[in-house]
Coordinates of C-alpha atoms and ligand atoms in Angstrom, one line a residue:
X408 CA -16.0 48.2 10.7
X409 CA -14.2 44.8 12.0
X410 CA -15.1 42.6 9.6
X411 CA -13.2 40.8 7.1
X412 CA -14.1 40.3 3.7
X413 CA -13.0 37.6 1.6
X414 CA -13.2 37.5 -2.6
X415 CA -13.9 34.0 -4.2
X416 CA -14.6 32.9 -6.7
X417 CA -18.2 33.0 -7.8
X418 CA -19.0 29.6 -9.7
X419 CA -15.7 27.9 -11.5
X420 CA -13.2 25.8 -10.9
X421 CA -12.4 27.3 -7.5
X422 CA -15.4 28.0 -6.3
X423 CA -16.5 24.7 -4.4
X424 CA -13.0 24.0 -2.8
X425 CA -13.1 27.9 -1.8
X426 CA -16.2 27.5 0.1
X427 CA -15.6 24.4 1.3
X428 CA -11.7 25.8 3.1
X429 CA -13.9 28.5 4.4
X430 CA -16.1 26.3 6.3
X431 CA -14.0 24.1 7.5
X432 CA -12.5 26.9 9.0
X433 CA -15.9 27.3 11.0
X434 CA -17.0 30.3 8.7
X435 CA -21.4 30.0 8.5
X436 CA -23.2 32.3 5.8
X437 CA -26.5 33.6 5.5
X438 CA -26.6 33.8 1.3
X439 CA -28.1 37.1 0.4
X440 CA -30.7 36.9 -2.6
X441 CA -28.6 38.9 -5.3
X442 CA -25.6 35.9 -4.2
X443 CA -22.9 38.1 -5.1
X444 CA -22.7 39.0 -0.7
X445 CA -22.7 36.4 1.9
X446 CA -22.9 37.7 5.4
X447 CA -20.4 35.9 7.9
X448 CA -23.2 34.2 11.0
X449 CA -20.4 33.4 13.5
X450 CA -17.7 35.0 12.9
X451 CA -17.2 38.5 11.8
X452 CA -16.1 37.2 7.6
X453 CA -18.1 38.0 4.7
X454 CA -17.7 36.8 1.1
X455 CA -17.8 38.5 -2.2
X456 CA -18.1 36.1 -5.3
X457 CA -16.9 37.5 -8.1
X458 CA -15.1 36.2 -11.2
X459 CA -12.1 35.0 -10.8
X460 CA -9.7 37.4 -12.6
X461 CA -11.0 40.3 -10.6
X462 CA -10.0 38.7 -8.0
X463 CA -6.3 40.3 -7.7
X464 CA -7.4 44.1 -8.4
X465 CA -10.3 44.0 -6.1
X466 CA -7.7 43.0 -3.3
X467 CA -5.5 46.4 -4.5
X468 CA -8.4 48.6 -4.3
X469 CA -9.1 47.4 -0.8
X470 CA -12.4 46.0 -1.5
X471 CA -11.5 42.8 0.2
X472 CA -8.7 41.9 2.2
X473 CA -8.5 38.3 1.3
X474 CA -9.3 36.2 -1.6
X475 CA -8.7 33.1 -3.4
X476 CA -7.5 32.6 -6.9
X477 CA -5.0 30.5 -8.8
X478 CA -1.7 31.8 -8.5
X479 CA -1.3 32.2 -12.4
X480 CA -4.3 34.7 -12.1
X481 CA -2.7 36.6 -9.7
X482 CA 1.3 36.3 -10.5
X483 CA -0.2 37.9 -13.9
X484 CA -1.7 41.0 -12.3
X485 CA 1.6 41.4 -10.2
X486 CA 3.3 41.6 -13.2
X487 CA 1.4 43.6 -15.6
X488 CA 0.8 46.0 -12.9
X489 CA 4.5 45.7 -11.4
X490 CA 3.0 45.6 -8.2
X491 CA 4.5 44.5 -4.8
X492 CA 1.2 44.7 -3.3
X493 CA -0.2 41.8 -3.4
X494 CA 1.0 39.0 -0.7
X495 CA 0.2 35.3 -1.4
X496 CA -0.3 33.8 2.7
X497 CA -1.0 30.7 2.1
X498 CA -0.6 27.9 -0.7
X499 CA -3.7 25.5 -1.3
X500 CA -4.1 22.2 -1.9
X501 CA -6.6 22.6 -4.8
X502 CA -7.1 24.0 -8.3
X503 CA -3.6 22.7 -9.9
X504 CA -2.7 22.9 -13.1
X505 CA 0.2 24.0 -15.3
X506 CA 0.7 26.9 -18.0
X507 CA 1.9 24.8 -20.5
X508 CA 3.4 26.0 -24.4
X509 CA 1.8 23.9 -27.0
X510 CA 2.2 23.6 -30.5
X511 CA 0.5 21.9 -34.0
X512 CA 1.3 18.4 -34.2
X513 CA 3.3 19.3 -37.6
X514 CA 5.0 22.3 -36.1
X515 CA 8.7 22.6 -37.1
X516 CA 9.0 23.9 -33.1
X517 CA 10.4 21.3 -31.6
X518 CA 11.3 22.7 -27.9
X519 CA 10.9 25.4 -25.8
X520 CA 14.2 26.9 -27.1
X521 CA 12.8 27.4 -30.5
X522 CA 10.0 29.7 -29.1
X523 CA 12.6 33.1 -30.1
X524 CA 10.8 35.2 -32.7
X525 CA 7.3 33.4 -32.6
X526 CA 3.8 34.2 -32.3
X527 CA 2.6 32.8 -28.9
X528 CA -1.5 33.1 -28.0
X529 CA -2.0 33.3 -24.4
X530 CA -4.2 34.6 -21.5
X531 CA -1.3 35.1 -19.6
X532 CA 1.0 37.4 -21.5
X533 CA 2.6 38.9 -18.8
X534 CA 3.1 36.1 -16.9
X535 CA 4.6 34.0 -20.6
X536 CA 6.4 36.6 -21.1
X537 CA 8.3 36.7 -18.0
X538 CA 8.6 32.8 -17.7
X539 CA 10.3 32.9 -21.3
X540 CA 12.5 35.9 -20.7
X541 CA 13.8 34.5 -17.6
X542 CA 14.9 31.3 -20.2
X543 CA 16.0 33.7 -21.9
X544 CA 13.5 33.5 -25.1
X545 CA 12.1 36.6 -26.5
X546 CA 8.8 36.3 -28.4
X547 CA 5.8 38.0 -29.4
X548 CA 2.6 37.7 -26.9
X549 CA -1.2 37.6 -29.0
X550 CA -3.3 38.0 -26.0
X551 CA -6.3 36.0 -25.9
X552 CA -8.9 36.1 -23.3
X553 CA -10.4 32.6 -24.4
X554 CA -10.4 29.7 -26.8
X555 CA -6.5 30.1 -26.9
X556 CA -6.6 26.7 -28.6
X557 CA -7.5 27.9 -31.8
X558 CA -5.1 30.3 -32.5
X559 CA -2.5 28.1 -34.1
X560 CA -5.0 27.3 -36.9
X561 CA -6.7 30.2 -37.8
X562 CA -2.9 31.4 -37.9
X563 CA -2.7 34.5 -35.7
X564 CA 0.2 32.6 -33.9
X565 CA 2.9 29.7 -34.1
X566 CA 2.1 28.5 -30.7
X567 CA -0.1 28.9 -27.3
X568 CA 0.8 28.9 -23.4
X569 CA -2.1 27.8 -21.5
X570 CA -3.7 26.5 -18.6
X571 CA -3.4 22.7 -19.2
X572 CA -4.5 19.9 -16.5
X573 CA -5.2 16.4 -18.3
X574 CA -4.2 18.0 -21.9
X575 CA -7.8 16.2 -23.4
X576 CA -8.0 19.8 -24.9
X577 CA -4.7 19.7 -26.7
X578 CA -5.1 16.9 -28.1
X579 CA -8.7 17.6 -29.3
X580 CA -7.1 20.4 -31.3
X581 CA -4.5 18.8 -32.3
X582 CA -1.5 20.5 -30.2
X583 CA 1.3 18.5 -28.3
X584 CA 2.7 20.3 -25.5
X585 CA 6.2 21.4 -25.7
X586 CA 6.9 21.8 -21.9
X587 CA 5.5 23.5 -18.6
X588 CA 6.5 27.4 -18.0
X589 CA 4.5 27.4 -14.5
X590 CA 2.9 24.9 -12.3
X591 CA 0.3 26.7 -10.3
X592 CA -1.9 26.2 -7.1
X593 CA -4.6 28.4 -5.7
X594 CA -3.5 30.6 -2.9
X595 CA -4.8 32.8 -0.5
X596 CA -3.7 36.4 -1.0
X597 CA -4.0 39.4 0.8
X598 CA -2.6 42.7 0.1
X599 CA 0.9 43.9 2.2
X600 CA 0.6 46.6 4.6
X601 CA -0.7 47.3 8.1
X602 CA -4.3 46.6 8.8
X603 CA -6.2 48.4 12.1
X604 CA -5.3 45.9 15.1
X605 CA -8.4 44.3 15.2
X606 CA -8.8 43.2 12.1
X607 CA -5.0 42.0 12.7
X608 CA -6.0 39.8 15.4
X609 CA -9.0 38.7 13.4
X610 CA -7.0 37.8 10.8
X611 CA -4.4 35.6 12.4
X612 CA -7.3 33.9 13.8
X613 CA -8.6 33.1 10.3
X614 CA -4.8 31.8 9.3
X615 CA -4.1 30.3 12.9
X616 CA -7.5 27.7 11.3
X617 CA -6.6 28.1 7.8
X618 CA -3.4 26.5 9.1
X619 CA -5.0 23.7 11.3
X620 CA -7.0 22.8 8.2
X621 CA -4.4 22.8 5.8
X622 CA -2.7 20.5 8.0
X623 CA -5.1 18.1 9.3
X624 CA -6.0 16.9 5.9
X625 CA -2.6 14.9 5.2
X626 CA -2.4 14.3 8.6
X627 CA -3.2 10.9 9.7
X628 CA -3.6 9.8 14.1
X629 CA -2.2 6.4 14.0
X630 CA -2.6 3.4 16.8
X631 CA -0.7 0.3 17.2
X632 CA 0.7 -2.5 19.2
X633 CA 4.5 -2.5 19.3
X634 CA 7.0 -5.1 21.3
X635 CA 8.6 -2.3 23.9
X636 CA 12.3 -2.9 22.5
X637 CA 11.3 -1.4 18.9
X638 CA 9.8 1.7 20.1
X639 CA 12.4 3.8 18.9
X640 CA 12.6 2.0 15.4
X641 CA 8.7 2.0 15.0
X642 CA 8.9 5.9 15.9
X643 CA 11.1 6.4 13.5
X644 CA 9.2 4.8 10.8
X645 CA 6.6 7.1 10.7
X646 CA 6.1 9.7 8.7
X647 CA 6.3 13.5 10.3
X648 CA 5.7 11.8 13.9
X649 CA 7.0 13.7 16.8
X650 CA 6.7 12.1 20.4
X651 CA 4.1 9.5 20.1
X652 CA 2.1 8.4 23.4
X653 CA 2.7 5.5 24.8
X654 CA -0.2 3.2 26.9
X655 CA 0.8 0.0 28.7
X656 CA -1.2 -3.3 27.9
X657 CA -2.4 -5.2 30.6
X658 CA -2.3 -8.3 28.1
X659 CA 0.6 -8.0 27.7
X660 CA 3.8 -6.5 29.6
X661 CA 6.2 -6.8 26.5
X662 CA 4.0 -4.9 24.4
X663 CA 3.0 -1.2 24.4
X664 CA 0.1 0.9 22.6
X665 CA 1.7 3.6 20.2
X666 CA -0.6 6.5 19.0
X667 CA 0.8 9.3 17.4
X668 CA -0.1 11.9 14.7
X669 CA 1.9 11.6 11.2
X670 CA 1.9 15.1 9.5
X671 CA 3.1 13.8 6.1
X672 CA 1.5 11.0 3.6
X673 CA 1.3 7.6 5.2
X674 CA 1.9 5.1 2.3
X675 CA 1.1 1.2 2.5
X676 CA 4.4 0.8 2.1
X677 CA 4.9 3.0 5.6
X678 CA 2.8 0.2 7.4
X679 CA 4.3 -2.3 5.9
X680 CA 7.3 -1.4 7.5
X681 CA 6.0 -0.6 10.8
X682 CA 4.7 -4.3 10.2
X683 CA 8.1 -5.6 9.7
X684 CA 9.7 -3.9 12.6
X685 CA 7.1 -5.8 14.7
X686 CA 4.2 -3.4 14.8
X687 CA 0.7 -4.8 15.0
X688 CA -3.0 -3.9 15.1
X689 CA -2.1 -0.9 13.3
X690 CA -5.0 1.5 12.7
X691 CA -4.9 5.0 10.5
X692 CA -7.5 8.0 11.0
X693 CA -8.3 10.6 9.0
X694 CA -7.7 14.1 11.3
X695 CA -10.4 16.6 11.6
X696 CA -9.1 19.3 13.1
X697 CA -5.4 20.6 14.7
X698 CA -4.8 23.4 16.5
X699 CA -1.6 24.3 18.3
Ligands
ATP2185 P1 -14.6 33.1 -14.4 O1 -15.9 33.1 -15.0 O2 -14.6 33.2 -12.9 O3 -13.7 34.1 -15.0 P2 -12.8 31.2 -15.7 O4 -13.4 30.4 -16.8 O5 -11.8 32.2 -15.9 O6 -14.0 31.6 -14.7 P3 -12.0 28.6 -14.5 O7 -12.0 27.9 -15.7 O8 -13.0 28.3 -13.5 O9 -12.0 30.2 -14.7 O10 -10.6 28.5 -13.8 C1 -10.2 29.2 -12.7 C2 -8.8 28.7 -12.2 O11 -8.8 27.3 -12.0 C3 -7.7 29.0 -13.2 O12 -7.3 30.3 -13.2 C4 -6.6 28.0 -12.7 O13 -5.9 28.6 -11.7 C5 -7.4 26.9 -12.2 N1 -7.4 25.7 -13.0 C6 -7.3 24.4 -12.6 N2 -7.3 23.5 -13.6 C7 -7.5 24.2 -14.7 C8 -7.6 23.9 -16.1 N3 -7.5 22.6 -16.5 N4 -7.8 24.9 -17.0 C9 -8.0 26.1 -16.6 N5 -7.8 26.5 -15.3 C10 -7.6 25.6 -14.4
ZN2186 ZN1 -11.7 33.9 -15.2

């Protein structure tokens, strides 16, 4: 069967920025009643939404070839399970956040260093572990599959690594955080080895779009007037612009219409200087969609 099956997220942080990279990438579902199995319309992908920490092992047993999760989710599962298997393709843009070690406010742990010997309550044991060893800190993982916050007071350990992205729950507990083991993303991962041709080709499809997407959305297609002899400069000035296009003006013979495409962040400060340098009627666009 040529299909490709993709694991997300079933409702979480991930799921609605999952879904919504899927159809951007053109993917349309028809959502089966149970909602655990959404058949691809278009083109030949269907989803599975699970949790999110099954996410890694259901790609190792070969249920689905691709799936979404947070790196921290899935660099934990490589390591508990020592397993090579498991490829991250492609980095995305959403679901940030850092493992972070916290402590009580009155802890006598002051930094990171201090860590050797201690109790530390964490989801991620594996992945703490690792990040501490590799500091070289050796301490004792409590593994915790929620609330992780709490452990420090009811005293079944001196301090926690978790998932941290404003720190509102820290401080509503009382914890300060000591410093950031991990800063993580989600990704897309799919599991190493040699899939039949056709999904192959089906697959660098998906990624040749994945791709396009990814890019287009800090892309920006630019317009503006510039006097001919600061062509170069104004070129130049943009951000991640390669070989702009350039229209005369019948107005006017000293000055040209520049458009180009910027493939990195385009600042005020960026058109300011394009101002400067003599640029004017300078317009910015969102990009939908690239593609070679
Ligand atoms: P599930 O029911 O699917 O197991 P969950 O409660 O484990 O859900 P979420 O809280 O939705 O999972 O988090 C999923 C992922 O979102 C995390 O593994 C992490 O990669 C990312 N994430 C982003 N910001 C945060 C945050 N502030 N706290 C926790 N996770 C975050
Ligand atoms: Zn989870």
């Amino acid at each position: 069967m040529n299909r490709i099956r993709i694991a997300i997220q079933k409702s979480g942080r991930l799921s609605e920025r999952s879904l919504e990279l899927l159809q951007k990438c053109g993917l349309r579902f028809v959502r089966s009643k149970d909602k655990l199995y959404w058949y691809g319309q278009d083109f030949p992908v269907d989803l599975l939404l699970v949790r999110d920490d099954d996410i890694p092992r259901i790609l190792l047993d070969g249920v689905c070839d691709l799936g979404i999760v947070g790196q921290n989710t899935a660099r934990e599962v490589i390591l508990e399970d020592d397993s090579r298997e498991l490829e991250e393709l492609r980095r995305l843009e959403f679901g940030g956040c850092r493992l972070s070690i916290a402590v009580p406010e009155q802890s006598n742990i002051k930094e990171i260093s201090d860590l050797n010997g201690c109790r530390i309550a964490t989801s991620y044991p594996a992945l703490t572990e690792d990040l501490l060893q590799q500091r070289g800190i050796k301490a004792a993982m409590v593994k915790l599959s929620g609330s992780v916050e709490i452990a420090p007071g009811l005293g079944t350990a001196d301090a926690i690594s978790d998932l941290v992205s404003t720190g509102t729950t820290l401080r509503a507990n009382h914890l300060v955080e000591l410093g950031v083991l991990f800063e993580s993303t989600a990704a897309l991962y799919g599991q190493r080895g040699n899939l039949p041709a056709e999904k192959q080709t089906l697959l660098d499809r998906l990624l040749a779009r994945l791709d396009g997407v990814l890019q287009a959305a800090e892309s920006k297609y630019v317009m503006l007037h510039a006097p001919r002899n600061a062509i170069e400069e104004i070129t130049r000035l943009l951000p991640g612009a390669e070989h702009p296009s350039l229209m005369n003006l019948e107005s006017d013979p000293d000055r040209v219409a520049l458009h180009a495409v910027c493939r990195e962040t385009l600042f005020w400060e960026h058109l300011e200087s394009l101002k400067g340098a003599g640029a004017s009627a300078i317009l910015v666009l969102p990009v939908e969609k690239m593609l070679g």
